[in-house]
Structures are given as C-alpha cells and as structure tokens.
Short mmCIF file of C-alpha atoms in Angstrom, two decimals:
data_model
loop_
_atom_site.label_atom_id
_atom_site.label_comp_id
_atom_site.label_asym_id
_atom_site.label_seq_id
_atom_site.Cartn_x
_atom_site.Cartn_y
_atom_site.Cartn_z
CA UNK A 1 79.97 158.59 98.90
CA UNK A 2 81.31 159.13 102.37
CA UNK A 3 84.35 161.26 102.56
CA UNK A 4 86.48 159.89 105.45
CA UNK A 5 89.47 161.74 106.88
CA UNK A 6 92.22 161.57 104.43
CA UNK A 7 95.68 163.22 103.27
CA UNK A 8 95.15 165.19 99.83
CA UNK A 9 98.11 165.75 97.68
CA UNK A 10 97.45 169.34 97.77
CA UNK A 11 95.74 171.40 100.68
CA UNK A 12 92.09 170.94 101.22
CA UNK A 13 89.93 173.13 103.55
CA UNK A 14 88.19 170.21 105.49
CA UNK A 15 86.87 169.55 109.02
CA UNK A 16 89.58 167.02 109.65
CA UNK A 17 92.68 168.97 108.79
CA UNK A 18 94.24 172.33 109.24
CA UNK A 19 95.82 172.73 105.78
CA UNK A 20 94.17 176.05 105.70
CA UNK A 21 94.59 178.27 108.78
CA UNK A 22 91.59 179.89 110.35
CA UNK A 23 89.15 179.40 107.54
CA UNK A 24 85.91 177.35 107.89
CA UNK A 25 83.69 175.83 105.29
CA UNK A 26 80.17 174.81 106.68
CA UNK A 27 77.58 175.22 104.35
CA UNK A 28 73.95 175.45 105.54
CA UNK A 29 71.43 172.74 104.60
CA UNK A 30 67.79 172.23 105.05
CA UNK A 31 65.99 169.67 103.51
CA UNK A 32 62.22 169.39 102.78
CA UNK A 33 60.08 166.51 101.68
CA UNK A 34 57.34 167.59 99.16
CA UNK A 35 54.86 165.46 97.47
CA UNK A 36 57.05 164.54 94.58
CA UNK A 37 60.47 165.68 95.24
CA UNK A 38 62.71 166.25 98.24
CA UNK A 39 64.11 169.82 98.17
CA UNK A 40 67.67 170.53 99.33
CA UNK A 41 68.21 174.04 100.21
CA UNK A 42 71.81 175.29 100.31
CA UNK A 43 73.43 178.30 101.93
CA UNK A 44 76.92 177.79 101.00
CA UNK A 45 79.89 179.88 102.00
CA UNK A 46 83.44 179.71 103.21
CA UNK A 47 85.47 182.17 105.38
CA UNK A 48 88.49 181.38 102.82
CA UNK A 49 89.28 184.33 100.51
CA UNK A 50 91.42 182.39 98.27
CA UNK A 51 88.50 179.96 97.67
CA UNK A 52 85.94 182.53 97.46
CA UNK A 53 88.23 184.40 94.70
CA UNK A 54 88.21 181.19 92.75
CA UNK A 55 84.36 180.66 92.85
CA UNK A 56 84.08 184.43 91.67
CA UNK A 57 86.44 183.73 88.75
CA UNK A 58 84.29 180.40 87.84
CA UNK A 59 87.62 178.15 88.48
CA UNK A 60 85.79 176.66 91.45
CA UNK A 61 82.23 175.89 92.50
CA UNK A 62 80.19 174.62 95.25
CA UNK A 63 79.04 170.89 94.91
CA UNK A 64 76.77 168.87 96.50
CA UNK A 65 77.08 165.20 96.04
CA UNK A 66 73.90 162.93 96.84
CA UNK A 67 73.68 159.08 97.40
CA UNK A 68 71.19 156.71 98.37
CA UNK A 69 72.71 153.31 98.79
CA UNK A 70 69.44 151.45 99.03
CA UNK A 71 68.30 152.69 95.39
CA UNK A 72 71.97 153.16 93.87
CA UNK A 73 70.78 156.81 93.34
CA UNK A 74 73.98 159.22 92.98
CA UNK A 75 74.30 162.57 91.75
CA UNK A 76 76.24 165.68 91.93
CA UNK A 77 75.07 169.20 91.82
CA UNK A 78 77.24 172.18 91.23
CA UNK A 79 76.63 175.95 91.36
CA UNK A 80 78.81 179.22 91.57
CA UNK A 81 75.89 180.67 93.63
CA UNK A 82 76.05 180.25 97.20
CA UNK A 83 72.31 179.81 97.70
CA UNK A 84 70.75 177.31 95.58
CA UNK A 85 68.02 174.31 95.56
CA UNK A 86 68.38 170.78 94.64
CA UNK A 87 65.38 168.62 93.84
CA UNK A 88 65.40 164.93 93.91
CA UNK A 89 62.52 163.07 92.57
CA UNK A 90 60.99 160.98 95.40
CA UNK A 91 61.20 157.70 93.41
CA UNK A 92 64.81 158.16 93.24
CA UNK A 93 65.62 157.61 97.04
CA UNK A 94 64.28 155.31 99.86
CA UNK A 95 65.96 155.22 103.37
CA UNK A 96 68.93 157.20 104.35
CA UNK A 97 70.41 159.71 101.96
CA UNK A 98 73.88 160.59 102.33
CA UNK A 99 75.17 164.25 101.45
CA UNK A 100 78.49 165.38 100.90
CA UNK A 101 79.15 169.29 100.46
CA UNK A 102 82.47 170.11 98.80
CA UNK A 103 84.07 173.01 96.77
CA UNK A 104 85.63 171.43 93.59
CA UNK A 105 87.98 172.86 90.75
CA UNK A 106 85.86 173.76 87.66
CA UNK A 107 88.94 174.19 85.46
CA UNK A 108 92.41 173.64 85.26
CA UNK A 109 94.13 175.81 88.03
CA UNK A 110 97.96 176.52 87.72
CA UNK A 111 100.15 177.62 90.76
CA UNK A 112 97.55 177.70 93.10
CA UNK A 113 98.80 179.02 96.25
CA UNK A 114 97.39 180.82 99.49
CA UNK A 115 98.46 182.92 102.39
CA UNK A 116 95.81 180.77 104.28
CA UNK A 117 97.74 177.57 103.71
CA UNK A 118 99.51 175.88 106.78
CA UNK A 119 103.01 177.11 107.04
CA UNK A 120 104.14 173.61 105.89
CA UNK A 121 103.22 174.53 102.36
CA UNK A 122 105.10 177.92 102.40
CA UNK A 123 106.46 178.60 99.16
CA UNK A 124 104.82 175.85 97.53
CA UNK A 125 102.16 176.16 94.77
CA UNK A 126 99.67 173.40 93.16
CA UNK A 127 98.25 172.46 89.86
CA UNK A 128 94.91 171.39 90.09
CA UNK A 129 92.35 169.67 87.54
CA UNK A 130 88.69 169.81 87.24
CA UNK A 131 86.90 167.78 89.76
CA UNK A 132 89.84 168.00 92.52
CA UNK A 133 88.58 168.57 95.76
CA UNK A 134 89.47 171.89 97.18
CA UNK A 135 87.09 172.06 100.47
CA UNK A 136 84.91 169.41 102.03
CA UNK A 137 82.40 169.84 104.89
CA UNK A 138 81.50 167.01 107.31
CA UNK A 139 79.22 164.47 105.84
CA UNK A 140 75.47 164.31 106.64
CA UNK A 141 72.36 162.28 105.89
CA UNK A 142 68.73 162.53 105.76
CA UNK A 143 65.94 159.81 105.86
CA UNK A 144 64.03 159.82 102.63
CA UNK A 145 60.54 159.23 104.47
CA UNK A 146 57.80 157.72 102.51
CA UNK A 147 54.25 157.69 103.53
CA UNK A 148 53.24 154.68 101.47
CA UNK A 149 54.69 151.64 99.91
CA UNK A 150 55.95 152.67 96.50
CA UNK A 151 55.93 149.20 94.73
CA UNK A 152 52.81 147.55 96.38
CA UNK A 153 49.55 148.74 97.97
CA UNK A 154 50.70 148.06 101.34
CA UNK A 155 51.69 150.95 104.09
CA UNK A 156 52.52 148.31 106.82
CA UNK A 157 55.56 148.62 109.16
CA UNK A 158 55.04 144.75 110.26
CA UNK A 159 56.37 141.76 108.88
CA UNK A 160 55.15 138.51 110.35
CA UNK A 161 57.44 135.75 110.09
CA UNK A 162 58.33 132.09 111.07
CA UNK A 163 60.87 131.74 113.96
CA UNK A 164 63.36 129.34 112.58
CA UNK A 165 65.47 129.29 115.82
CA UNK A 166 65.88 126.14 117.85
CA UNK A 167 63.02 125.94 120.55
CA UNK A 168 61.48 129.32 119.86
CA UNK A 169 59.07 130.95 121.64
CA UNK A 170 55.67 131.37 120.66
CA UNK A 171 56.05 134.93 119.85
CA UNK A 172 59.25 137.19 119.59
CA UNK A 173 59.98 140.59 118.15
CA UNK A 174 62.92 142.21 116.45
CA UNK A 175 62.91 145.77 115.75
CA UNK A 176 66.43 146.02 114.33
CA UNK A 177 65.45 146.31 110.65
CA UNK A 178 63.06 148.24 108.34
CA UNK A 179 60.05 146.76 109.56
CA UNK A 180 59.03 145.37 112.91
CA UNK A 181 59.53 141.67 112.60
CA UNK A 182 57.11 139.57 114.46
CA UNK A 183 58.48 135.91 114.82
CA UNK A 184 55.97 133.42 115.53
CA UNK A 185 56.87 129.35 116.10
CA UNK A 186 56.22 127.51 113.19
CA UNK A 187 52.92 125.80 114.41
CA UNK A 188 51.58 129.35 115.37
CA UNK A 189 52.83 130.57 112.08
CA UNK A 190 50.98 128.02 110.08
CA UNK A 191 47.87 129.04 112.05
CA UNK A 192 48.20 132.71 111.29
CA UNK A 193 48.85 131.90 107.51
CA UNK A 194 45.39 129.68 107.45
CA UNK A 195 43.39 132.29 109.53
CA UNK A 196 44.71 135.41 107.69
CA UNK A 197 42.71 134.17 104.78
CA UNK A 198 39.58 134.95 106.31
CA UNK A 199 38.73 138.73 106.21
CA UNK A 200 36.71 138.30 109.58
CA UNK A 201 39.86 137.08 111.42
CA UNK A 202 42.02 140.00 110.31
CA UNK A 203 41.13 142.38 113.21
CA UNK A 204 41.33 139.78 115.74
CA UNK A 205 44.86 138.52 114.31
CA UNK A 206 45.74 142.33 114.51
CA UNK A 207 44.74 142.30 118.24
CA UNK A 208 46.60 139.57 119.08
CA UNK A 209 49.82 139.85 117.21
CA UNK A 210 50.41 143.54 115.88
CA UNK A 211 49.06 145.29 119.05
CA UNK A 212 51.39 143.79 121.68
CA UNK A 213 54.22 143.95 119.19
CA UNK A 214 53.58 147.94 118.89
CA UNK A 215 53.04 148.32 122.67
CA UNK A 216 56.30 146.91 123.14
CA UNK A 217 57.94 149.04 120.12
CA UNK A 218 56.46 152.11 121.89
CA UNK A 219 57.74 151.12 125.18
CA UNK A 220 61.14 150.87 123.83
CA UNK A 221 61.18 154.13 122.19
CA UNK A 222 59.90 155.78 125.35
CA UNK A 223 62.81 154.17 127.56
CA UNK A 224 65.31 155.61 124.84
CA UNK A 225 67.28 159.09 125.42
CA UNK A 226 69.26 158.48 122.23
CA UNK A 227 67.19 157.62 119.06
CA UNK A 228 70.20 157.53 116.42
CA UNK A 229 69.86 153.44 116.59
CA UNK A 230 66.10 153.78 115.16
CA UNK A 231 66.31 156.69 112.85
CA UNK A 232 67.31 154.62 109.74
CA UNK A 233 64.50 152.38 110.08
CA UNK A 234 61.43 152.95 108.04
CA UNK A 235 59.19 151.80 110.77
CA UNK A 236 60.39 154.30 113.17
CA UNK A 237 60.16 157.22 110.83
CA UNK A 238 56.29 155.86 109.86
CA UNK A 239 55.43 155.82 113.49
CA UNK A 240 57.29 159.34 114.22
CA UNK A 241 55.12 160.60 111.45
CA UNK A 242 51.51 159.07 112.48
CA UNK A 243 52.42 159.98 116.10
CA UNK A 244 52.68 163.72 114.97
CA UNK A 245 49.20 163.41 113.21
CA UNK A 246 47.93 162.85 116.94
CA UNK A 247 50.05 165.79 118.11
CA UNK A 248 52.56 163.42 119.79
CA UNK A 249 56.48 164.02 119.43
CA UNK A 250 57.75 160.51 118.94
CA UNK A 251 60.79 161.64 121.38
CA UNK A 252 58.40 162.61 124.32
CA UNK A 253 56.38 159.36 124.26
CA UNK A 254 57.48 158.99 127.97
CA UNK A 255 55.66 162.25 128.80
CA UNK A 256 52.40 161.59 126.78
CA UNK A 257 49.07 161.53 128.68
CA UNK A 258 48.07 158.21 126.98
CA UNK A 259 49.66 154.82 127.69
CA UNK A 260 51.44 152.87 125.02
CA UNK A 261 48.29 150.43 124.87
CA UNK A 262 45.81 153.35 124.27
CA UNK A 263 48.24 154.67 121.69
CA UNK A 264 48.87 151.50 119.87
CA UNK A 265 45.36 150.59 119.63
CA UNK A 266 44.88 154.04 117.97
CA UNK A 267 47.60 153.80 115.81
CA UNK A 268 46.18 150.66 114.47
CA UNK A 269 42.84 151.90 113.80
CA UNK A 270 41.06 150.31 117.17
CA UNK A 271 41.55 146.66 116.03
CA UNK A 272 40.04 145.76 119.34
CA UNK A 273 36.86 147.09 118.68
CA UNK A 274 36.92 145.89 115.43
CA UNK A 275 37.83 142.41 116.52
CA UNK A 276 34.83 142.25 119.03
CA UNK A 277 32.40 143.19 116.25
CA UNK A 278 33.71 140.46 113.70
CA UNK A 279 33.71 137.52 116.62
CA UNK A 280 30.12 138.58 117.64
CA UNK A 281 29.45 138.32 113.88
CA UNK A 282 31.16 134.99 114.05
CA UNK A 283 29.16 133.59 117.39
CA UNK A 284 25.79 135.05 115.79
CA UNK A 285 26.57 132.98 112.35
CA UNK A 286 27.31 129.86 114.49
CA UNK A 287 24.06 130.17 116.13
CA UNK A 288 21.94 130.10 113.13
CA UNK B 1 44.07 134.13 92.54
CA UNK B 2 41.25 135.40 94.68
CA UNK B 3 39.90 137.79 92.07
CA UNK B 4 43.28 139.80 91.50
CA UNK B 5 43.43 141.69 88.23
CA UNK B 6 45.87 139.67 86.36
CA UNK B 7 47.25 143.01 84.52
CA UNK B 8 48.94 144.06 87.25
CA UNK B 9 52.14 142.27 88.16
CA UNK B 10 52.21 140.31 91.61
CA UNK B 11 54.91 140.61 93.94
CA UNK B 12 55.91 139.09 97.27
CA UNK B 13 54.45 139.82 100.44
CA UNK B 14 57.18 140.59 103.14
CA UNK B 15 56.35 137.38 105.08
CA UNK B 16 56.87 135.30 101.88
CA UNK B 17 59.70 137.00 100.90
CA UNK B 18 61.11 136.12 104.59
CA UNK B 19 59.79 132.47 104.45
CA UNK B 20 61.58 131.71 101.09
CA UNK B 21 64.83 133.30 102.51
CA UNK B 22 64.61 131.49 105.81
CA UNK B 23 63.95 128.25 104.14
CA UNK B 24 66.44 128.44 101.74
CA UNK B 25 68.67 125.50 102.89
CA UNK B 26 65.88 123.01 103.11
CA UNK B 27 64.41 124.21 99.51
CA UNK B 28 67.68 123.67 97.94
CA UNK B 29 66.63 120.65 95.93
CA UNK B 30 63.54 122.50 94.73
CA UNK B 31 65.87 124.70 92.83
CA UNK B 32 66.73 121.92 90.48
CA UNK B 33 62.91 121.45 89.57
CA UNK B 34 61.58 122.32 86.39
CA UNK B 35 58.34 123.08 87.84
CA UNK B 36 57.40 126.60 89.51
CA UNK B 37 57.25 125.07 92.94
CA UNK B 38 57.16 128.13 94.92
CA UNK B 39 53.23 128.36 93.87
CA UNK B 40 52.77 125.08 95.49
CA UNK B 41 55.18 126.00 98.51
CA UNK B 42 52.68 128.80 98.97
CA UNK B 43 49.58 126.89 98.81
CA UNK B 44 46.50 128.23 100.51
CA UNK B 45 48.22 131.41 101.50
CA UNK B 46 47.77 134.81 100.71
CA UNK B 47 51.45 135.19 99.68
CA UNK B 48 51.21 137.54 96.82
CA UNK B 49 50.05 141.19 96.51
CA UNK B 50 49.26 143.36 93.43
CA UNK B 51 51.81 145.83 92.65
CA UNK B 52 51.52 149.20 90.92
CA UNK B 53 53.34 147.61 87.93
CA UNK B 54 51.84 146.10 84.53
CA UNK B 55 52.31 142.24 84.64
CA UNK B 56 55.12 140.79 82.37
CA UNK B 57 54.84 137.87 80.10
CA UNK B 58 56.70 134.92 81.01
CA UNK B 59 58.13 134.57 77.37
CA UNK B 60 59.63 138.07 77.59
CA UNK B 61 63.28 136.94 78.08
CA UNK B 62 65.34 134.95 75.35
CA UNK B 63 66.23 131.61 76.66
CA UNK B 64 69.89 131.12 76.99
CA UNK B 65 71.43 128.09 75.13
CA UNK B 66 75.18 126.74 74.89
CA UNK B 67 76.50 129.25 72.53
CA UNK B 68 74.84 132.27 73.80
CA UNK B 69 73.59 133.82 77.41
CA UNK B 70 71.72 136.46 75.39
CA UNK B 71 72.47 138.80 78.60
CA UNK B 72 72.63 141.93 76.30
CA UNK B 73 69.63 140.99 74.34
CA UNK B 74 67.60 140.31 77.87
CA UNK B 75 68.91 143.39 79.41
CA UNK B 76 67.22 145.23 76.70
CA UNK B 77 64.04 143.46 76.87
CA UNK B 78 63.85 143.64 80.77
CA UNK B 79 64.62 147.21 80.93
CA UNK B 80 62.32 148.36 78.13
CA UNK B 81 59.54 146.32 79.58
CA UNK B 82 60.08 147.94 82.92
CA UNK B 83 61.31 151.38 81.72
CA UNK B 84 58.95 153.54 83.80
CA UNK B 85 59.67 152.16 87.28
CA UNK B 86 61.48 154.22 89.95
CA UNK B 87 65.17 153.57 91.16
CA UNK B 88 63.15 152.87 94.68
CA UNK B 89 60.92 150.45 92.70
CA UNK B 90 63.96 148.78 90.82
CA UNK B 91 65.56 147.88 94.07
CA UNK B 92 62.86 146.29 95.86
CA UNK B 93 63.74 142.43 96.76
CA UNK B 94 60.00 141.66 96.76
CA UNK B 95 59.63 142.65 93.00
CA UNK B 96 62.89 140.66 91.88
CA UNK B 97 62.44 137.67 94.08
CA UNK B 98 58.88 136.98 92.84
CA UNK B 99 60.17 137.30 88.97
CA UNK B 100 63.03 134.79 89.66
CA UNK B 101 60.83 132.43 91.59
CA UNK B 102 57.78 132.60 89.42
CA UNK B 103 57.37 134.56 85.98
CA UNK B 104 61.00 134.23 84.78
CA UNK B 105 61.77 130.82 86.63
CA UNK B 106 62.31 128.94 83.55
CA UNK B 107 64.91 131.59 82.35
CA UNK B 108 66.51 131.30 85.84
CA UNK B 109 66.98 127.86 85.57
CA UNK B 110 68.54 127.71 82.10
CA UNK B 111 70.74 130.86 82.91
CA UNK B 112 71.67 130.26 86.52
CA UNK B 113 71.24 126.26 86.99
CA UNK B 114 72.56 125.28 90.51
CA UNK B 115 72.97 121.71 89.09
CA UNK B 116 75.57 122.70 86.84
CA UNK B 117 77.47 124.76 88.88
CA UNK B 118 80.97 123.60 89.91
CA UNK B 119 79.96 122.49 93.54
CA UNK B 120 76.61 120.88 92.44
CA UNK B 121 77.86 117.57 94.24
CA UNK B 122 77.40 118.98 97.50
CA UNK B 123 74.07 121.24 97.34
CA UNK B 124 74.59 122.87 100.53
CA UNK B 125 77.52 124.98 98.61
CA UNK B 126 74.68 126.03 96.36
CA UNK B 127 73.53 128.12 98.97
CA UNK B 128 75.88 131.16 98.00
CA UNK B 129 74.92 130.95 94.19
CA UNK B 130 71.50 130.95 95.19
CA UNK B 131 71.26 133.71 97.51
CA UNK B 132 73.22 135.81 94.88
CA UNK B 133 71.22 135.01 91.90
CA UNK B 134 67.72 134.27 93.11
CA UNK B 135 67.59 136.79 95.99
CA UNK B 136 68.65 140.14 97.07
CA UNK B 137 70.06 139.26 100.56
CA UNK B 138 72.82 141.36 102.02
CA UNK B 139 74.16 144.83 100.78
CA UNK B 140 71.44 145.98 98.60
CA UNK B 141 73.80 147.75 96.13
CA UNK B 142 76.01 144.81 95.38
CA UNK B 143 72.79 142.44 95.62
CA UNK B 144 71.27 144.26 92.65
CA UNK B 145 74.37 143.65 90.46
CA UNK B 146 74.48 139.98 91.23
CA UNK B 147 70.54 139.06 91.11
CA UNK B 148 70.03 137.23 87.99
CA UNK B 149 67.20 139.66 86.76
CA UNK B 150 68.07 142.78 88.46
CA UNK B 151 71.48 143.07 87.04
CA UNK B 152 70.04 143.18 83.73
CA UNK B 153 67.40 145.90 84.43
CA UNK B 154 70.26 147.80 86.05
CA UNK B 155 72.79 147.36 83.09
CA UNK B 156 69.82 148.63 80.84
CA UNK B 157 69.33 151.54 83.07
CA UNK B 158 73.05 152.72 83.21
CA UNK B 159 73.90 151.77 79.67
CA UNK B 160 70.63 153.20 77.55
CA UNK B 161 71.26 156.25 75.24
CA UNK B 162 69.68 157.75 72.51
CA UNK B 163 70.34 157.81 69.01
CA UNK B 164 69.96 161.10 66.69
CA UNK B 165 66.57 159.92 65.74
CA UNK B 166 65.47 159.34 69.43
CA UNK B 167 65.91 155.74 69.10
CA UNK B 168 66.82 153.56 72.31
CA UNK B 169 70.53 152.46 71.92
CA UNK B 170 72.24 150.00 74.20
CA UNK B 171 75.50 149.59 72.39
CA UNK B 172 77.21 150.54 75.76
CA UNK B 173 76.26 147.42 77.31
CA UNK B 174 78.28 145.23 74.78
CA UNK B 175 81.52 145.42 76.50
CA UNK B 176 79.94 145.12 79.93
CA UNK B 177 78.41 141.82 79.14
CA UNK B 178 81.62 140.32 77.37
CA UNK B 179 82.52 138.51 80.35
CA UNK B 180 81.09 138.20 83.96
CA UNK B 181 84.41 139.73 85.35
CA UNK B 182 83.86 142.87 83.43
CA UNK B 183 80.50 143.19 84.49
CA UNK B 184 81.17 142.76 88.27
CA UNK B 185 84.55 144.50 88.42
CA UNK B 186 82.53 147.86 87.24
CA UNK B 187 79.25 147.56 88.31
CA UNK B 188 79.99 146.46 91.79
CA UNK B 189 82.20 149.57 92.39
CA UNK B 190 80.34 152.68 93.96
CA UNK B 191 81.24 155.07 91.08
CA UNK B 192 78.88 152.93 88.86
CA UNK B 193 76.08 154.46 90.71
CA UNK B 194 76.58 157.71 88.38
CA UNK B 195 75.71 157.11 84.69
CA UNK B 196 77.54 159.75 83.28
CA UNK B 197 80.80 158.14 84.74
CA UNK B 198 79.85 154.73 83.68
CA UNK B 199 78.78 156.01 80.18
CA UNK B 200 82.30 157.48 79.88
CA UNK B 201 83.96 154.23 80.96
CA UNK B 202 81.97 152.08 78.68
CA UNK B 203 82.59 154.41 75.65
CA UNK B 204 86.14 153.88 75.83
CA UNK B 205 85.70 149.83 76.16
CA UNK B 206 83.11 150.04 73.47
CA UNK B 207 85.57 151.72 71.07
CA UNK B 208 88.38 149.00 71.75
CA UNK B 209 85.75 146.23 71.26
CA UNK B 210 84.75 147.83 67.78
CA UNK B 211 88.33 148.30 66.85
CA UNK B 212 88.70 144.43 67.32
CA UNK B 213 90.66 144.55 70.57
CA UNK B 214 88.11 144.15 73.17
CA UNK B 215 89.38 145.04 76.54
CA UNK B 216 88.55 142.06 78.79
CA UNK B 217 91.67 140.66 80.44
CA UNK B 218 90.79 139.97 83.82
CA UNK B 219 93.68 141.35 85.53
CA UNK B 220 93.70 144.70 83.22
CA UNK B 221 90.14 145.38 83.96
CA UNK B 222 90.43 144.80 87.62
CA UNK B 223 93.33 147.17 87.47
CA UNK B 224 91.18 149.82 85.59
CA UNK B 225 88.36 149.50 87.99
CA UNK B 226 90.89 150.00 90.84
CA UNK B 227 92.66 152.96 89.37
CA UNK B 228 89.27 154.72 88.99
CA UNK B 229 88.64 154.20 92.83
CA UNK B 230 92.18 155.48 93.36
CA UNK B 231 91.59 158.60 91.05
CA UNK B 232 88.26 159.17 92.70
CA UNK B 233 89.95 159.74 96.25
CA UNK B 234 91.13 162.98 95.27
CA UNK B 235 89.35 164.18 92.28
CA UNK B 236 85.41 163.66 92.36
CA UNK B 237 84.75 161.71 89.12
CA UNK B 238 81.23 162.86 89.07
CA UNK B 239 82.31 166.35 88.90
CA UNK B 240 84.65 165.70 85.72
CA UNK B 241 83.04 166.65 82.08
CA UNK B 242 82.79 163.98 79.58
CA UNK B 243 85.81 164.86 77.53
CA UNK B 244 88.08 164.78 80.62
CA UNK B 245 86.80 161.46 81.74
CA UNK B 246 87.31 160.04 78.39
CA UNK B 247 90.71 161.12 78.21
CA UNK B 248 91.61 160.19 81.57
CA UNK B 249 90.31 156.52 81.13
CA UNK B 250 91.57 156.17 77.68
CA UNK B 251 94.94 157.03 78.52
CA UNK B 252 94.94 154.45 81.09
CA UNK B 253 93.37 151.65 79.29
CA UNK B 254 96.27 152.32 76.57
CA UNK B 255 98.59 152.01 79.20
CA UNK B 256 97.23 148.62 80.64
CA UNK B 257 97.25 147.39 77.20
CA UNK B 258 100.71 148.33 76.47
CA UNK B 259 101.92 146.89 79.99
#
C-alpha cells in the first residue's frame, strides 16, 4: 500500500497537508536482516498533543503497514507503545518491501476536534470509526536481501538467454532486471547450451560469458553517482553483499585499488584459473 | 534426468523459463498438443534444476469435465500438497511455469485449452490467454491470480480456516469459485493480499450462498469490490476488526442486492 497525497474527510496529520498546524509525525525506523526474520524497529512519536492524548486513552494507536508486491505479503502491526519491533519471516518477502507508518483510530471517536487543526476547521468536530487514518508519514521501502535462491539451489545473479531481436550481436547485456541478463545470438546460444552440459566446459564458459558481463556491470556501477535505479534489482544487492565481504563498498567502486576485471574474476571464484586447468586436462586427454 | 533424485520437485532454470517466454509465439501450435512437448523442446539441455520442494504426482488434480471445473476441489488438493511453501516460493514463476508445462500439462489442456477459446481461429490471439494462464508474466501479484495453477494455490492460502477440531476447512473458497468474475474482481485487488480482510468478505458471501442467494451478479460483484477500494482510501481495512468488517460488507451487500 502506498499512500499518495489525497484529501481526507477529516483532518489528518500528513507530510503532504497542513490539516494540523505546527505538528509533525515522522517515526524512526530501522530494519535489520537476521537469519530467519527481517526485524523492523520502530520509534514512533508525534508532536501533536491531541493525537498523543488519543493514543494514551487507547482510542488511537500507531500502525505500520508492510507490503511486498512480489510475494503478495501484506500485514498491519498495531501498537500503543511508541517503541516496538516487528518481525517478518524471511520467506514472506522478496525484493522491495513497502512500509507505511500511520496513526489510526482504534475505537469510535465522537466530536473529535483540536486546537492544532488548521483554521479552516475552526468550530468543527468529526466522528471517526476504527481504522480511520489520523496521521501518515512518508512512505518508505527496504530491500529484502536474500543470500541464496529460496526455491532452487542456485545463487546465480546471471541469466543467459537467446537474443531474439533482428540481426542480434553475438553477445549483449541487459542489467535492467532482477538478474544480469546476457543475450547470445541464437547460434551461439545453442552452442552454449550444448557445451554447458559438459562439466569441463563450465569454467571456460564462465570466463567467456559471465566474466565480461560482470566487468561491464561493475564499470557501469562505478560510473554512477545515483544508485537508485539499481537498488530494486537483486543482482545489485547480491553484488553489494559480495563486495562487502571483500571490504569494498559498492558505492565506492571507482576508488577501489583493484580494477573491475580483477574484482569480477574474484567475485566469480577465479574462473580464469579453473578454465585454464580444465583446458589443460582436455588437451592432455586428447593427447592420449 | 542425469542422476537427479526424483523425490525433489524440478523447476525451470532461468534460461529455460526465458526461452519458453521468448519463443511463445512460435510455440503456440504446441499448446494444442496432448504430449508434454516441453521435454522434447529442451532435449539435450540442462533445463531444470532440483528445487527444495518434494515432488508432486501428476494425477494430483481432478480433471475438469463438461459439468465442472473442480476449481474448489483442486484448490484444496494443490494447496494441501504445497502447504508448507513460503510466499516467496509460491510467487516464483519458475515453479508455476514448470508445473503448467510439465507435471500438470494434461490438467492445463483440459482446464485452459487454447483450441476452445473464442479466438482459436486466429492462433496469434491465443498469446494473451497463454501468457496469463501458463506463465507469470508482467505484474507479479496479478499474474499469480491468473496463472492456471498459482491461482488455485493462492485461493487455498487465502481461504484456509480450521474447524474446532483442527481440521482444514476451505468453505470460504466456495463463493470465490462460483464464477470467474467473482474470483478476479476480488482477488486482483490490493486488499486481497490481506487474509483477514478476504476472510471477512468471503464469510459474508458464503452466508449468502448458504441462504440460497449467491452474490454473483457481475455488476454487483464489481460494485462491491470497488466500494471496498473506496472505503480503504480513508479507513485502513487491515486495521478494522472482524466484526466491524463483517458489518460494513454485509450492509453494502444488502444494499446492492436491494438496488
């Protein structure tokens, strides 16, 4: 659920309106990924005296709405306490998770009025029902990073596919999705599929296809100043984590002491060395 | 199958999923075949991978006939067979596309055949229904409600309740499967992701069904679905308690019936 700026039939303390004068609602939030849960730690408060009073009287409560579009997960967490934690099973979310922070009515509220209202509401009072929005903070989201593929035993951030465009290049790359997509022209794609069946060919294929793709990707990231276009992509989050294991911040790639080729080869587990060893074995085998 | 243990369910690899999607147009005639053509299509390729799930028997689902689609029965069967999967796993296109094209191919041919669709004369117009029913392409949430198998699992996930003696109960799915329009009008809305909201809604609809007056008129169903969206713009439906939701929905349903 994303709450876009809108007009309500009663005053709402919102970042996009002036229904309440000189009041703010901007709860603190911290997200931590643990082994089996994502923990959202909330520190809620509002400077509105009337809303604080409603919460103390248990007529209103803090509410955190969590939704993940890609897994259809959606839930609402309520609390009268300003500090509380929310635990979400890792298996429930994947990719971007939207969080909406609110204050909602918990019971019927009659004749609700406040000196904090905009002068347009002078002399007016409102009837509210449970669930009515009383305050809303700006939407935010966090990436539900996963180390491994949850369904298959595959950690890959790459997808190699056939390029179906007219007159395709032998190789092309598309980093605009959840995986780094490497597109091979149809004849080369067929050869790839055939060779991929042979274990001895895997490292060579990795050096030939994945390594240059990863070099390109790292160069593209290094050239960026704004990473927001990549943050929703799984490959980016996985690379960030893998680079961190090498003590490199993904946002500081352009100041790394190692060039993209060296880093890419490391990240892929040194397919170059493995490939040369495998090819040595192949040649030695042919010489028998 | 190259020594893979058959007690684990296979799923598509990313490249084989992309291949099926990219070559859908040229493969349309194959969707009329009774044979599980995908196996031959990927001959000599490493096109599947072992998943972390247990294998499913290909006779799990009841075959539709002229009188009945058996969606309710099959929703129960499929959900119970995959009751322990996570939401992440249950929204994975590699899983559902493999199931629609291989394990439950015969079921899919019966339930969602392209040669019986109104536009069968021009096979190119079958692309839309094929993308919807056999794949998960585009908007993930909506796609899961349209895929021929995923929709059954997600209906089971949404509607499952437990009797007093702890037994599974899927009665709430009865009004959902009355007509395709009822299913899509509600399950493709954002609020359908909240099980508590859907259970309240379906409880009201189940009651009407049990009273002999099922709420399945197309225009009224759509009006109710839109009403809930409108209410949700001000009042957070997820924050309403069950009794409040039931009263709200029942009042609106009665208004619509009377109109």
